[in-house]
């Protein structure tokens, strides 16, 4: 038996696989991980404190910058929190547009996340380029509706900023027609793929009880076999009108998380198709005309949550009756999903760390805030 | 194993004969959509007078505190804008601006509009302050009565005046 010595190494903060400025303090014995400590804070932007000095509406563009992949989902969670606090009604048509945008966001997030995951496994760039190609089509739709590709700032209290442009629907239908081919192609190339199986199967197992203990949410939790989805558990907006399934994994390894995301893209497409059917009959306009944008909510506090593509995204607001929030707190899914990283990596090899991190799907803008 | 190899190569071959989806920026520029929020422009009325009346509402709406407006009284016989006042200084700090579009929404006269120019890089920080001279459109680029503020995005008051930086 060879005598070995423990060694501490840093992965990050500047490392292409850490998906941002993020450091992992890894203790290794040879190639095996003995311990891993995530170190955050390199991208801290004082988001919550800035928000307490802005008016409620002025915070809307700042929420775009939390999880910059999914600005529409962040907008929705924040808008819902303020609407609940003030008591603003949202017209039916606006709710449909919101759901449409957030489900498109989910598709583009998963297309990008799977591309990055496979990039991390060493299948350099091809799958990422495929994912980015699909993402680009959706970003183009966002640009035509909201005026920006990433930092959409599209939602307002009581609806959305502008109605859909006239050429939006035909282009969306084209996109939906082409989408199954993309998802199928990705799944055909990767499901039971030798390289992917070796790097993903049985790696980074997160048992369901541990996932619950860490209050992990989103595809990571569902990959561990727990069918928890805020859209089903506490239907917000108009999600109770749609028919969709919550895919779950069996083992809770990287491969399960991969499959859950592929299936979620299909389910999101199903929701969008139902939106397209029901949207023409929806009542009201794109925004509640009575809703004031420079709100002054009554004293009180509120918590609103949505199922963002990365997990449960919640906003907790405390109002002291002025035009600015007294306290503004975010429950960021990326941050909470990252905390069990040490337990997920223990016992695996150094090369697996990168893959396990990629399978959690984090955005550092949301982790550090 | 062998089957997968063939599958992969077939896909590669298929993609070899497709049109690329990328564009060769900067030789080829991707056109932006109508509602795109890019570089700001200060508009004029049809007679060439400035739309901006120096009210500072845009500066108040700005979440990033990027706008500085210092108003001055119009000379009665030679007014620059239809109101009592005009903006003597109008500066936007492009390092602070987050292109949210709230200034456009807040402006009562539709003076400030986010247009389609998106190539905004500069070499030093001082160049990030865009002054009124840089933002104001040329005098012959005026246009008629302002449409309602929220209609602005659907029907822009004038085609974007391409100002060279
Ligand atoms: S676009 Fe937004 S951040 Fe930029 S100057 Fe206007 S209000 Fe300020
Ligand atoms: S641009 Fe519009 S909002 Fe800003 S100072 Fe001029 S008139 Fe007022």
Short mmCIF file of C-alpha atoms and ligand atoms in Angstrom, two decimals:
data_model
loop_
_atom_site.label_atom_id
_atom_site.label_comp_id
_atom_site.label_asym_id
_atom_site.label_seq_id
_atom_site.Cartn_x
_atom_site.Cartn_y
_atom_site.Cartn_z
CA UNK A 1 0.00 0.00 0.00
CA UNK A 2 1.47 3.26 -1.16
CA UNK A 3 1.44 6.09 1.35
CA UNK A 4 -0.41 9.08 -0.05
CA UNK A 5 -0.66 12.65 1.09
CA UNK A 6 -3.60 15.03 0.97
CA UNK A 7 -3.28 18.09 -1.19
CA UNK A 8 -5.34 21.25 -1.30
CA UNK A 9 -5.93 22.82 -4.68
CA UNK A 10 -8.06 25.66 -5.95
CA UNK A 11 -10.29 25.28 -8.97
CA UNK A 12 -11.13 28.83 -9.96
CA UNK A 13 -11.88 31.66 -9.38
CA UNK A 14 -10.88 32.18 -12.99
CA UNK A 15 -11.43 28.90 -14.69
CA UNK A 16 -13.42 28.24 -17.85
CA UNK A 17 -15.41 25.43 -16.25
CA UNK A 18 -16.56 27.33 -13.18
CA UNK A 19 -19.25 29.19 -15.17
CA UNK A 20 -18.21 32.55 -13.78
CA UNK A 21 -15.94 33.74 -11.03
CA UNK A 22 -16.35 30.98 -8.50
CA UNK A 23 -13.72 29.15 -6.46
CA UNK A 24 -13.75 25.57 -5.25
CA UNK A 25 -11.29 24.71 -2.52
CA UNK A 26 -10.68 21.04 -3.17
CA UNK A 27 -8.82 18.59 -0.93
CA UNK A 28 -7.60 15.68 -2.99
CA UNK A 29 -5.85 12.44 -2.30
CA UNK A 30 -4.31 11.60 -5.61
CA UNK A 31 -7.21 11.99 -7.99
CA UNK A 32 -9.96 11.41 -5.45
CA UNK A 33 -11.90 14.27 -3.87
CA UNK A 34 -11.89 14.14 -0.11
CA UNK A 35 -13.50 17.47 0.51
CA UNK A 36 -14.77 20.42 -1.49
CA UNK A 37 -15.69 23.86 -0.21
CA UNK A 38 -17.46 26.27 -2.56
CA UNK A 39 -16.26 29.84 -2.10
CA UNK A 40 -18.62 32.51 -3.44
CA UNK A 41 -18.70 36.25 -3.43
CA UNK A 42 -16.47 37.27 -6.30
CA UNK A 43 -19.37 38.69 -8.26
CA UNK A 44 -21.08 40.43 -5.37
CA UNK A 45 -22.79 43.56 -6.68
CA UNK A 46 -24.74 44.67 -3.66
CA UNK A 47 -27.95 43.98 -5.50
CA UNK A 48 -30.25 43.85 -2.49
CA UNK A 49 -28.90 47.05 -0.97
CA UNK A 50 -29.16 48.90 -4.28
CA UNK A 51 -32.74 47.70 -4.57
CA UNK A 52 -33.60 49.24 -1.23
CA UNK A 53 -32.53 52.63 -2.56
CA UNK A 54 -34.50 52.40 -5.79
CA UNK A 55 -38.21 52.74 -6.30
CA UNK A 56 -40.15 49.54 -6.95
CA UNK A 57 -40.29 50.05 -10.69
CA UNK A 58 -36.63 50.96 -10.95
CA UNK A 59 -35.73 47.53 -9.60
CA UNK A 60 -37.30 45.75 -12.54
CA UNK A 61 -34.29 46.15 -14.87
CA UNK A 62 -31.98 45.16 -12.03
CA UNK A 63 -33.72 41.82 -11.62
CA UNK A 64 -32.75 41.08 -15.24
CA UNK A 65 -29.18 40.99 -14.09
CA UNK A 66 -29.61 38.30 -11.46
CA UNK A 67 -29.79 35.26 -13.62
CA UNK A 68 -28.95 36.88 -16.91
CA UNK A 69 -29.94 33.81 -18.88
CA UNK A 70 -33.55 34.07 -17.71
CA UNK A 71 -34.39 37.72 -17.34
CA UNK A 72 -38.07 37.11 -18.12
CA UNK A 73 -38.45 34.64 -15.25
CA UNK A 74 -36.81 37.04 -12.80
CA UNK A 75 -39.09 39.82 -14.00
CA UNK A 76 -42.12 37.64 -13.40
CA UNK A 77 -41.18 36.72 -9.84
CA UNK A 78 -40.53 40.35 -8.94
CA UNK A 79 -43.65 41.64 -10.67
CA UNK A 80 -45.74 39.02 -8.87
CA UNK A 81 -44.30 40.01 -5.50
CA UNK A 82 -45.11 43.70 -5.99
CA UNK A 83 -48.55 42.93 -7.42
CA UNK A 84 -49.34 40.82 -4.38
CA UNK A 85 -48.12 43.57 -2.07
CA UNK A 86 -50.10 46.35 -3.74
CA UNK A 87 -53.05 44.25 -4.89
CA UNK A 88 -52.85 44.78 -8.65
CA UNK A 89 -54.95 42.68 -10.98
CA UNK A 90 -53.32 41.26 -14.09
CA UNK A 91 -55.47 40.90 -17.22
CA UNK A 92 -55.83 37.46 -18.72
CA UNK A 93 -54.02 38.28 -21.92
CA UNK A 94 -51.04 39.63 -19.99
CA UNK A 95 -50.88 36.40 -17.98
CA UNK A 96 -50.77 34.37 -21.18
CA UNK A 97 -47.99 36.53 -22.60
CA UNK A 98 -46.08 36.14 -19.35
CA UNK A 99 -46.39 32.37 -19.34
CA UNK A 100 -45.36 32.28 -22.98
CA UNK A 101 -42.24 34.30 -22.30
CA UNK A 102 -41.23 32.34 -19.22
CA UNK A 103 -41.67 28.99 -20.94
CA UNK A 104 -39.59 30.21 -23.88
CA UNK A 105 -37.00 31.23 -21.30
CA UNK A 106 -37.04 27.73 -19.89
CA UNK A 107 -36.35 26.23 -23.29
CA UNK A 108 -33.46 28.57 -24.01
CA UNK A 109 -32.01 28.08 -20.55
CA UNK A 110 -32.03 24.30 -20.86
CA UNK A 111 -30.67 24.40 -24.41
CA UNK A 112 -27.79 26.52 -23.18
CA UNK A 113 -27.27 24.57 -19.95
CA UNK A 114 -27.09 21.21 -21.72
CA UNK A 115 -24.66 22.68 -24.22
CA UNK A 116 -22.41 23.91 -21.44
CA UNK A 117 -22.67 20.61 -19.56
CA UNK A 118 -21.53 18.66 -22.59
CA UNK A 119 -18.86 21.25 -23.26
CA UNK A 120 -17.55 20.54 -19.76
CA UNK A 121 -17.40 16.85 -20.53
CA UNK A 122 -14.96 17.50 -23.31
CA UNK A 123 -17.22 17.32 -26.36
CA UNK A 124 -15.91 20.69 -27.18
CA UNK A 125 -18.23 23.30 -28.64
CA UNK A 126 -20.43 21.26 -30.98
CA UNK A 127 -23.37 20.74 -28.68
CA UNK A 128 -22.95 24.20 -27.23
CA UNK A 129 -23.15 25.70 -30.68
CA UNK A 130 -26.34 23.71 -31.36
CA UNK A 131 -27.86 24.94 -28.12
CA UNK A 132 -26.82 28.52 -28.79
CA UNK A 133 -28.30 28.34 -32.27
CA UNK A 134 -31.73 27.49 -30.85
CA UNK A 135 -31.30 30.04 -28.07
CA UNK A 136 -30.59 32.71 -30.65
CA UNK A 137 -33.96 32.18 -32.32
CA UNK A 138 -35.76 32.69 -29.03
CA UNK A 139 -33.63 35.72 -28.16
CA UNK A 140 -34.63 37.21 -31.48
CA UNK A 141 -38.28 36.84 -30.49
CA UNK A 142 -37.51 38.51 -27.17
CA UNK A 143 -35.83 41.35 -28.98
CA UNK A 144 -38.81 41.98 -31.19
CA UNK A 145 -41.20 41.96 -28.22
CA UNK A 146 -39.21 43.75 -25.54
CA UNK A 147 -36.40 45.62 -27.29
CA UNK A 148 -33.48 43.70 -25.85
CA UNK A 149 -32.18 40.19 -26.23
CA UNK A 150 -30.98 39.43 -22.74
CA UNK A 151 -31.86 42.30 -20.42
CA UNK A 152 -35.48 42.32 -21.49
CA UNK A 153 -37.09 44.46 -18.77
CA UNK A 154 -40.39 43.46 -20.33
CA UNK A 155 -42.69 43.05 -17.35
CA UNK A 156 -44.51 45.85 -15.60
CA UNK A 157 -46.79 45.80 -12.60
CA UNK A 158 -50.13 44.63 -13.91
CA UNK A 159 -48.92 43.17 -17.18
CA UNK A 160 -46.15 43.53 -19.69
CA UNK A 161 -44.64 46.69 -21.14
CA UNK A 162 -45.87 46.30 -24.71
CA UNK A 163 -48.16 44.03 -26.60
CA UNK A 164 -46.68 41.40 -28.87
CA UNK A 165 -45.58 42.80 -32.23
CA UNK A 166 -47.60 41.67 -35.27
CA UNK A 167 -44.91 39.40 -36.69
CA UNK A 168 -44.35 37.64 -33.36
CA UNK A 169 -46.87 34.84 -33.70
CA UNK A 170 -45.87 33.62 -37.18
CA UNK A 171 -42.25 33.51 -36.15
CA UNK A 172 -43.08 31.72 -32.91
CA UNK A 173 -45.03 29.12 -34.84
CA UNK A 174 -42.07 28.57 -37.16
CA UNK A 175 -39.85 28.13 -34.15
CA UNK A 176 -42.19 25.61 -32.54
CA UNK A 177 -42.40 23.66 -35.76
CA UNK A 178 -38.61 23.38 -35.93
CA UNK A 179 -38.09 22.68 -32.24
CA UNK A 180 -38.93 18.97 -31.90
CA UNK A 181 -36.27 18.21 -34.51
CA UNK A 182 -33.69 20.04 -32.42
CA UNK A 183 -34.64 18.30 -29.17
CA UNK A 184 -34.84 14.92 -30.87
CA UNK A 185 -31.52 15.39 -32.57
CA UNK A 186 -29.90 16.33 -29.31
CA UNK A 187 -31.39 13.38 -27.53
CA UNK A 188 -30.51 11.00 -30.36
CA UNK A 189 -26.90 12.12 -30.35
CA UNK A 190 -26.50 12.00 -26.61
CA UNK A 191 -28.81 9.44 -25.07
CA UNK A 192 -26.88 6.21 -24.61
CA UNK A 193 -23.86 7.97 -26.04
CA UNK A 194 -20.74 6.18 -24.85
CA UNK A 195 -18.79 9.30 -23.87
CA UNK A 196 -21.71 10.87 -22.07
CA UNK A 197 -22.62 7.68 -20.22
CA UNK A 198 -19.10 7.23 -18.93
CA UNK A 199 -18.87 10.79 -17.73
CA UNK A 200 -22.42 11.13 -16.40
CA UNK A 201 -23.88 7.83 -15.23
CA UNK A 202 -23.51 7.27 -11.51
CA UNK A 203 -21.58 10.53 -11.09
CA UNK A 204 -22.54 13.22 -8.61
CA UNK A 205 -25.38 11.33 -7.00
CA UNK A 206 -27.59 13.50 -4.80
CA UNK A 207 -29.86 11.25 -2.72
CA UNK A 208 -33.42 12.54 -2.29
CA UNK A 209 -33.20 12.97 1.48
CA UNK A 210 -30.02 15.02 1.17
CA UNK A 211 -31.57 17.10 -1.61
CA UNK A 212 -34.52 17.87 0.65
CA UNK A 213 -32.24 18.68 3.58
CA UNK A 214 -30.37 21.20 1.47
CA UNK A 215 -33.70 22.56 0.11
CA UNK A 216 -32.52 22.08 -3.42
CA UNK A 217 -35.15 22.86 -6.08
CA UNK A 218 -35.61 22.74 -9.82
CA UNK A 219 -34.23 20.15 -12.22
CA UNK A 220 -31.61 19.11 -9.65
CA UNK A 221 -34.29 18.09 -7.14
CA UNK A 222 -36.43 16.46 -9.82
CA UNK A 223 -33.39 14.56 -11.07
CA UNK A 224 -33.20 13.05 -7.58
CA UNK A 225 -36.70 11.68 -8.03
CA UNK A 226 -38.85 14.18 -6.13
CA UNK A 227 -41.68 15.55 -8.25
CA UNK A 228 -41.72 19.05 -6.80
CA UNK A 229 -42.49 21.89 -9.15
CA UNK A 230 -43.91 25.20 -7.93
CA UNK A 231 -46.07 25.34 -11.05
CA UNK A 232 -47.86 22.23 -9.73
CA UNK A 233 -47.35 22.55 -6.00
CA UNK A 234 -48.71 26.08 -5.74
CA UNK A 235 -50.04 27.05 -9.17
CA UNK A 236 -49.39 30.76 -9.68
CA UNK A 237 -50.41 32.94 -12.61
CA UNK A 238 -52.54 30.68 -14.82
CA UNK A 239 -50.54 27.48 -14.63
CA UNK A 240 -53.56 25.54 -13.38
CA UNK A 241 -55.05 25.84 -16.88
CA UNK A 242 -52.31 23.92 -18.60
CA UNK A 243 -51.74 20.26 -18.97
CA UNK A 244 -48.12 19.24 -18.51
CA UNK A 245 -46.05 16.61 -16.77
CA UNK A 246 -43.24 16.97 -14.27
CA UNK A 247 -40.42 14.68 -15.39
CA UNK A 248 -38.37 13.06 -12.64
CA UNK A 249 -35.18 11.04 -12.52
CA UNK A 250 -34.50 7.83 -10.65
CA UNK A 251 -30.93 7.87 -9.34
CA UNK A 252 -30.12 11.55 -8.99
CA UNK A 253 -26.89 11.49 -10.97
CA UNK A 254 -25.68 13.85 -13.69
CA UNK A 255 -27.35 11.75 -16.37
CA UNK A 256 -30.75 12.00 -14.70
CA UNK A 257 -30.48 15.77 -14.49
CA UNK A 258 -29.60 15.79 -18.16
CA UNK A 259 -32.65 13.73 -19.09
CA UNK A 260 -34.96 15.80 -16.88
CA UNK A 261 -33.89 18.96 -18.71
CA UNK A 262 -34.43 17.42 -22.12
CA UNK A 263 -37.92 16.36 -21.12
CA UNK A 264 -38.70 19.76 -19.58
CA UNK A 265 -38.00 21.39 -22.91
CA UNK A 266 -40.68 19.18 -24.43
CA UNK A 267 -43.13 19.99 -21.64
CA UNK A 268 -42.49 23.71 -22.06
CA UNK A 269 -43.27 23.35 -25.72
CA UNK A 270 -46.53 21.65 -24.76
CA UNK A 271 -47.44 24.59 -22.51
CA UNK A 272 -46.62 27.09 -25.26
CA UNK A 273 -48.85 25.23 -27.69
CA UNK A 274 -51.73 25.46 -25.20
CA UNK A 275 -51.02 29.17 -24.74
CA UNK A 276 -51.26 29.65 -28.50
CA UNK A 277 -54.63 27.92 -28.53
CA UNK A 278 -56.08 29.91 -25.66
CA UNK A 279 -54.46 33.31 -26.25
CA UNK A 280 -56.90 34.60 -28.91
CA UNK A 281 -59.84 34.23 -26.49
CA UNK A 282 -58.09 35.85 -23.55
CA UNK A 283 -59.74 38.88 -21.98
CA UNK A 284 -58.15 42.27 -21.49
CA UNK A 285 -55.06 43.90 -22.90
CA UNK A 286 -51.39 43.45 -22.31
CA UNK A 287 -51.45 45.59 -19.17
CA UNK A 288 -53.99 46.61 -16.58
CA UNK A 289 -54.66 50.25 -17.53
CA UNK A 290 -55.52 51.11 -13.92
CA UNK A 291 -52.22 49.85 -12.55
CA UNK A 292 -49.89 52.63 -11.50
CA UNK A 293 -46.24 51.96 -12.10
CA UNK A 294 -44.77 54.20 -9.38
CA UNK A 295 -46.42 52.23 -6.63
CA UNK A 296 -46.55 53.07 -2.94
CA UNK A 297 -47.55 49.80 -1.28
CA UNK A 298 -49.16 49.65 2.16
CA UNK A 299 -47.06 48.57 5.12
CA UNK A 300 -46.56 44.83 5.07
CA UNK A 301 -44.46 42.03 3.70
CA UNK A 302 -44.92 39.52 0.93
CA UNK A 303 -43.25 36.47 -0.54
CA UNK A 304 -43.90 35.43 -4.11
CA UNK A 305 -42.27 32.50 -5.82
CA UNK A 306 -42.16 31.00 -9.26
CA UNK A 307 -40.57 27.97 -10.83
CA UNK A 308 -37.72 29.58 -12.69
CA UNK A 309 -35.73 27.34 -15.07
CA UNK A 310 -33.18 26.82 -12.32
CA UNK A 311 -35.53 26.19 -9.42
CA UNK A 312 -37.73 28.05 -7.00
CA UNK A 313 -37.09 31.76 -7.35
CA UNK A 314 -38.66 33.87 -4.63
CA UNK A 315 -38.78 37.54 -3.77
CA UNK A 316 -39.42 38.65 -0.22
CA UNK A 317 -40.34 42.32 0.08
CA UNK A 318 -41.01 44.37 3.18
CA UNK A 319 -42.74 47.70 2.66
CA UNK A 320 -42.73 50.56 5.12
CA UNK A 321 -45.30 52.48 3.13
CA UNK A 322 -42.81 54.51 1.09
CA UNK A 323 -41.98 54.26 -2.60
CA UNK A 324 -38.90 52.15 -1.93
CA UNK A 325 -38.75 48.65 -0.49
CA UNK A 326 -37.60 48.57 3.13
CA UNK A 327 -36.17 45.10 2.69
CA UNK A 328 -35.67 43.19 -0.52
CA UNK A 329 -34.53 39.60 -0.33
CA UNK A 330 -34.12 37.03 -3.04
CA UNK A 331 -34.29 33.31 -2.70
CA UNK A 332 -31.90 32.47 -5.51
CA UNK A 333 -32.14 28.89 -6.79
CA UNK A 334 -28.61 28.86 -8.19
CA UNK A 335 -27.18 29.73 -4.79
CA UNK A 336 -29.14 27.13 -2.86
CA UNK A 337 -28.57 24.43 -5.46
CA UNK A 338 -24.84 25.06 -5.24
CA UNK A 339 -24.56 24.43 -1.50
CA UNK A 340 -24.61 20.60 -1.68
CA UNK A 341 -21.73 20.62 -4.17
CA UNK A 342 -19.28 19.33 -1.57
CA UNK A 343 -21.45 16.33 -0.73
CA UNK A 344 -22.11 15.61 -4.38
CA UNK A 345 -18.42 15.59 -5.27
CA UNK A 346 -16.97 13.66 -2.34
CA UNK A 347 -15.43 10.38 -3.44
CA UNK A 348 -15.36 11.16 -7.14
CA UNK A 349 -12.39 12.18 -9.28
CA UNK A 350 -11.14 15.69 -9.95
CA UNK A 351 -12.35 15.58 -13.54
CA UNK A 352 -15.88 14.83 -12.31
CA UNK A 353 -16.10 18.07 -10.34
CA UNK A 354 -16.43 20.07 -13.52
CA UNK A 355 -19.20 17.83 -14.82
CA UNK A 356 -21.12 17.85 -11.54
CA UNK A 357 -20.91 21.63 -11.37
CA UNK A 358 -22.12 21.87 -14.96
CA UNK A 359 -25.07 19.62 -14.18
CA UNK A 360 -26.31 21.91 -11.40
CA UNK A 361 -26.61 24.75 -13.92
CA UNK A 362 -25.67 27.87 -12.04
CA UNK A 363 -25.35 31.49 -13.05
CA UNK A 364 -22.96 33.39 -10.85
CA UNK A 365 -24.92 36.60 -11.22
CA UNK A 366 -27.66 34.98 -9.19
CA UNK A 367 -25.40 33.15 -6.73
CA UNK A 368 -23.53 36.23 -5.55
CA UNK A 369 -26.10 38.97 -6.25
CA UNK B 1 -19.62 1.64 -30.70
CA UNK B 2 -19.28 1.45 -34.49
CA UNK B 3 -22.89 2.43 -35.01
CA UNK B 4 -22.41 5.55 -32.94
CA UNK B 5 -19.37 6.50 -34.98
CA UNK B 6 -21.41 6.29 -38.17
CA UNK B 7 -24.23 8.23 -36.57
CA UNK B 8 -21.89 11.02 -35.54
CA UNK B 9 -20.16 11.19 -38.91
CA UNK B 10 -23.46 11.26 -40.74
CA UNK B 11 -24.53 14.26 -38.68
CA UNK B 12 -21.23 16.00 -39.37
CA UNK B 13 -21.62 15.39 -43.08
CA UNK B 14 -25.20 16.67 -43.03
CA UNK B 15 -24.14 19.91 -41.41
CA UNK B 16 -21.25 20.41 -43.82
CA UNK B 17 -23.63 21.18 -46.63
CA UNK B 18 -25.94 23.50 -44.75
CA UNK B 19 -25.86 27.25 -44.77
CA UNK B 20 -24.05 28.60 -41.68
CA UNK B 21 -26.26 30.33 -39.13
CA UNK B 22 -23.55 32.75 -38.04
CA UNK B 23 -22.88 36.15 -39.61
CA UNK B 24 -19.46 37.60 -40.29
CA UNK B 25 -19.56 40.55 -37.93
CA UNK B 26 -18.31 43.33 -38.38
CA UNK B 27 -18.40 43.01 -42.17
CA UNK B 28 -22.00 41.85 -42.03
CA UNK B 29 -24.24 43.45 -39.43
CA UNK B 30 -27.31 41.78 -38.11
CA UNK B 31 -30.30 44.13 -38.43
CA UNK B 32 -31.95 44.86 -35.10
CA UNK B 33 -35.66 44.68 -34.46
CA UNK B 34 -37.90 47.72 -34.45
CA UNK B 35 -38.14 47.98 -30.64
CA UNK B 36 -34.41 47.59 -30.04
CA UNK B 37 -33.06 49.78 -27.27
CA UNK B 38 -29.67 51.13 -28.27
CA UNK B 39 -27.90 54.46 -28.20
CA UNK B 40 -29.97 57.47 -27.17
CA UNK B 41 -30.85 60.34 -29.45
CA UNK B 42 -32.36 63.71 -28.61
CA UNK B 43 -35.00 64.49 -31.18
CA UNK B 44 -36.19 67.75 -32.74
CA UNK B 45 -39.53 69.12 -33.88
CA UNK B 46 -40.29 69.57 -37.58
CA UNK B 47 -39.21 73.21 -37.45
CA UNK B 48 -35.82 72.20 -36.07
CA UNK B 49 -36.34 73.33 -32.47
CA UNK B 50 -35.34 70.97 -29.69
CA UNK B 51 -37.95 68.73 -28.16
CA UNK B 52 -36.20 68.57 -24.81
CA UNK B 53 -37.61 71.11 -22.36
CA UNK B 54 -35.10 70.37 -19.58
CA UNK B 55 -37.67 68.96 -17.17
CA UNK B 56 -35.32 66.27 -15.74
CA UNK B 57 -38.07 63.65 -15.62
CA UNK B 58 -35.80 61.24 -17.47
CA UNK B 59 -33.09 61.75 -14.87
CA UNK B 60 -35.61 61.04 -12.12
CA UNK B 61 -36.82 57.86 -13.80
CA UNK B 62 -33.35 56.53 -14.49
CA UNK B 63 -32.57 53.62 -12.17
CA UNK B 64 -28.84 53.89 -12.77
CA UNK B 65 -28.56 57.65 -12.23
CA UNK B 66 -26.92 57.99 -15.62
CA UNK B 67 -28.48 61.24 -16.84
CA UNK B 68 -27.49 64.78 -15.92
CA UNK B 69 -29.78 67.59 -17.02
CA UNK B 70 -29.03 71.24 -16.22
CA UNK B 71 -31.87 73.41 -17.54
CA UNK B 72 -31.64 77.06 -18.55
CA UNK B 73 -34.28 79.67 -19.41
CA UNK B 74 -35.00 80.17 -23.09
CA UNK B 75 -34.24 83.60 -24.53
CA UNK B 76 -37.71 84.92 -25.52
CA UNK B 77 -36.69 86.13 -28.97
CA UNK B 78 -34.52 83.13 -29.82
CA UNK B 79 -36.00 80.07 -28.09
CA UNK B 80 -34.30 76.73 -28.54
CA UNK B 81 -37.29 74.68 -27.44
CA UNK B 82 -41.04 75.40 -27.34
CA UNK B 83 -41.19 75.51 -23.53
CA UNK B 84 -39.87 78.06 -21.10
CA UNK B 85 -36.68 76.18 -20.57
CA UNK B 86 -34.27 74.03 -22.50
CA UNK B 87 -31.49 71.68 -21.49
CA UNK B 88 -28.27 73.67 -21.29
CA UNK B 89 -26.39 70.52 -20.36
CA UNK B 90 -27.60 67.06 -21.20
CA UNK B 91 -25.21 64.22 -20.51
CA UNK B 92 -25.64 60.47 -20.39
CA UNK B 93 -22.98 58.35 -18.80
CA UNK B 94 -22.85 55.30 -21.02
CA UNK B 95 -20.88 53.32 -18.45
CA UNK B 96 -23.77 53.63 -16.03
CA UNK B 97 -26.66 53.30 -18.45
CA UNK B 98 -28.32 49.89 -18.43
CA UNK B 99 -30.51 50.53 -21.50
CA UNK B 100 -33.73 49.94 -19.64
CA UNK B 101 -35.70 52.48 -21.67
CA UNK B 102 -37.32 54.23 -18.70
CA UNK B 103 -36.03 57.64 -19.83
CA UNK B 104 -37.88 57.15 -23.10
CA UNK B 105 -41.06 56.19 -21.24
CA UNK B 106 -40.78 59.14 -18.85
CA UNK B 107 -40.16 61.91 -21.35
CA UNK B 108 -43.28 64.07 -21.83
CA UNK B 109 -42.19 65.42 -25.22
CA UNK B 110 -40.67 62.27 -26.71
CA UNK B 111 -37.32 64.01 -26.86
CA UNK B 112 -35.11 61.16 -25.76
CA UNK B 113 -35.43 57.98 -27.80
CA UNK B 114 -33.33 54.84 -27.65
CA UNK B 115 -32.33 54.16 -31.21
CA UNK B 116 -30.74 51.32 -33.08
CA UNK B 117 -27.03 52.06 -32.86
CA UNK B 118 -25.35 49.43 -30.69
CA UNK B 119 -21.63 49.85 -31.33
CA UNK B 120 -20.78 51.96 -28.34
CA UNK B 121 -17.28 50.98 -27.33
CA UNK B 122 -14.72 53.63 -26.46
CA UNK B 123 -11.11 53.67 -25.40
CA UNK B 124 -11.13 55.80 -22.26
CA UNK B 125 -13.62 56.47 -19.52
CA UNK B 126 -13.98 60.14 -20.32
CA UNK B 127 -15.41 59.21 -23.70
CA UNK B 128 -18.23 57.37 -21.94
CA UNK B 129 -19.96 60.69 -21.17
CA UNK B 130 -22.15 61.42 -24.18
CA UNK B 131 -22.81 65.13 -24.32
CA UNK B 132 -25.77 66.98 -25.75
CA UNK B 133 -23.89 67.73 -28.96
CA UNK B 134 -23.36 64.02 -29.51
CA UNK B 135 -26.94 63.05 -28.68
CA UNK B 136 -28.87 65.78 -30.49
CA UNK B 137 -29.89 64.87 -34.02
CA UNK B 138 -28.91 67.28 -36.86
CA UNK B 139 -31.18 70.23 -37.37
CA UNK B 140 -32.77 68.98 -40.58
CA UNK B 141 -33.80 65.70 -38.88
CA UNK B 142 -36.89 67.07 -37.17
CA UNK B 143 -40.34 65.52 -37.26
CA UNK B 144 -43.93 66.43 -36.54
CA UNK B 145 -46.17 66.17 -33.52
CA UNK B 146 -45.24 63.61 -30.89
CA UNK B 147 -47.37 60.47 -30.82
CA UNK B 148 -48.57 59.27 -27.39
CA UNK B 149 -45.65 58.04 -25.34
CA UNK B 150 -46.52 54.38 -25.39
CA UNK B 151 -47.25 54.38 -29.10
CA UNK B 152 -43.72 55.53 -29.63
CA UNK B 153 -42.31 52.08 -29.82
CA UNK B 154 -44.86 50.89 -32.34
CA UNK B 155 -44.41 53.89 -34.60
CA UNK B 156 -41.21 55.80 -34.10
CA UNK B 157 -41.43 59.57 -34.62
CA UNK B 158 -38.63 59.54 -37.14
CA UNK B 159 -36.25 57.07 -38.69
CA UNK B 160 -33.11 56.73 -36.60
CA UNK B 161 -30.62 59.38 -37.59
CA UNK B 162 -27.35 57.54 -37.89
CA UNK B 163 -24.91 59.74 -36.06
CA UNK B 164 -21.30 58.77 -36.29
CA UNK B 165 -19.65 58.52 -32.91
S1 LIG C 1 -31.94 53.75 -20.66
FE1 LIG C 1 -32.35 53.53 -18.47
S2 LIG C 1 -30.33 53.56 -17.52
FE2 LIG C 1 -30.07 54.37 -19.58
S3 LIG C 1 -30.24 56.58 -19.35
FE3 LIG C 1 -32.29 55.81 -19.86
S4 LIG C 1 -33.28 55.47 -17.87
FE4 LIG C 1 -31.08 55.66 -17.49
S1 LIG C 2 -35.29 64.40 -22.40
FE1 LIG C 2 -37.47 64.56 -21.94
S2 LIG C 2 -37.63 63.95 -19.78
FE2 LIG C 2 -35.47 64.42 -20.17
S3 LIG C 2 -35.24 66.58 -19.59
FE3 LIG C 2 -35.67 66.53 -21.79
S4 LIG C 2 -37.89 66.74 -21.94
FE4 LIG C 2 -37.46 66.20 -19.82
#
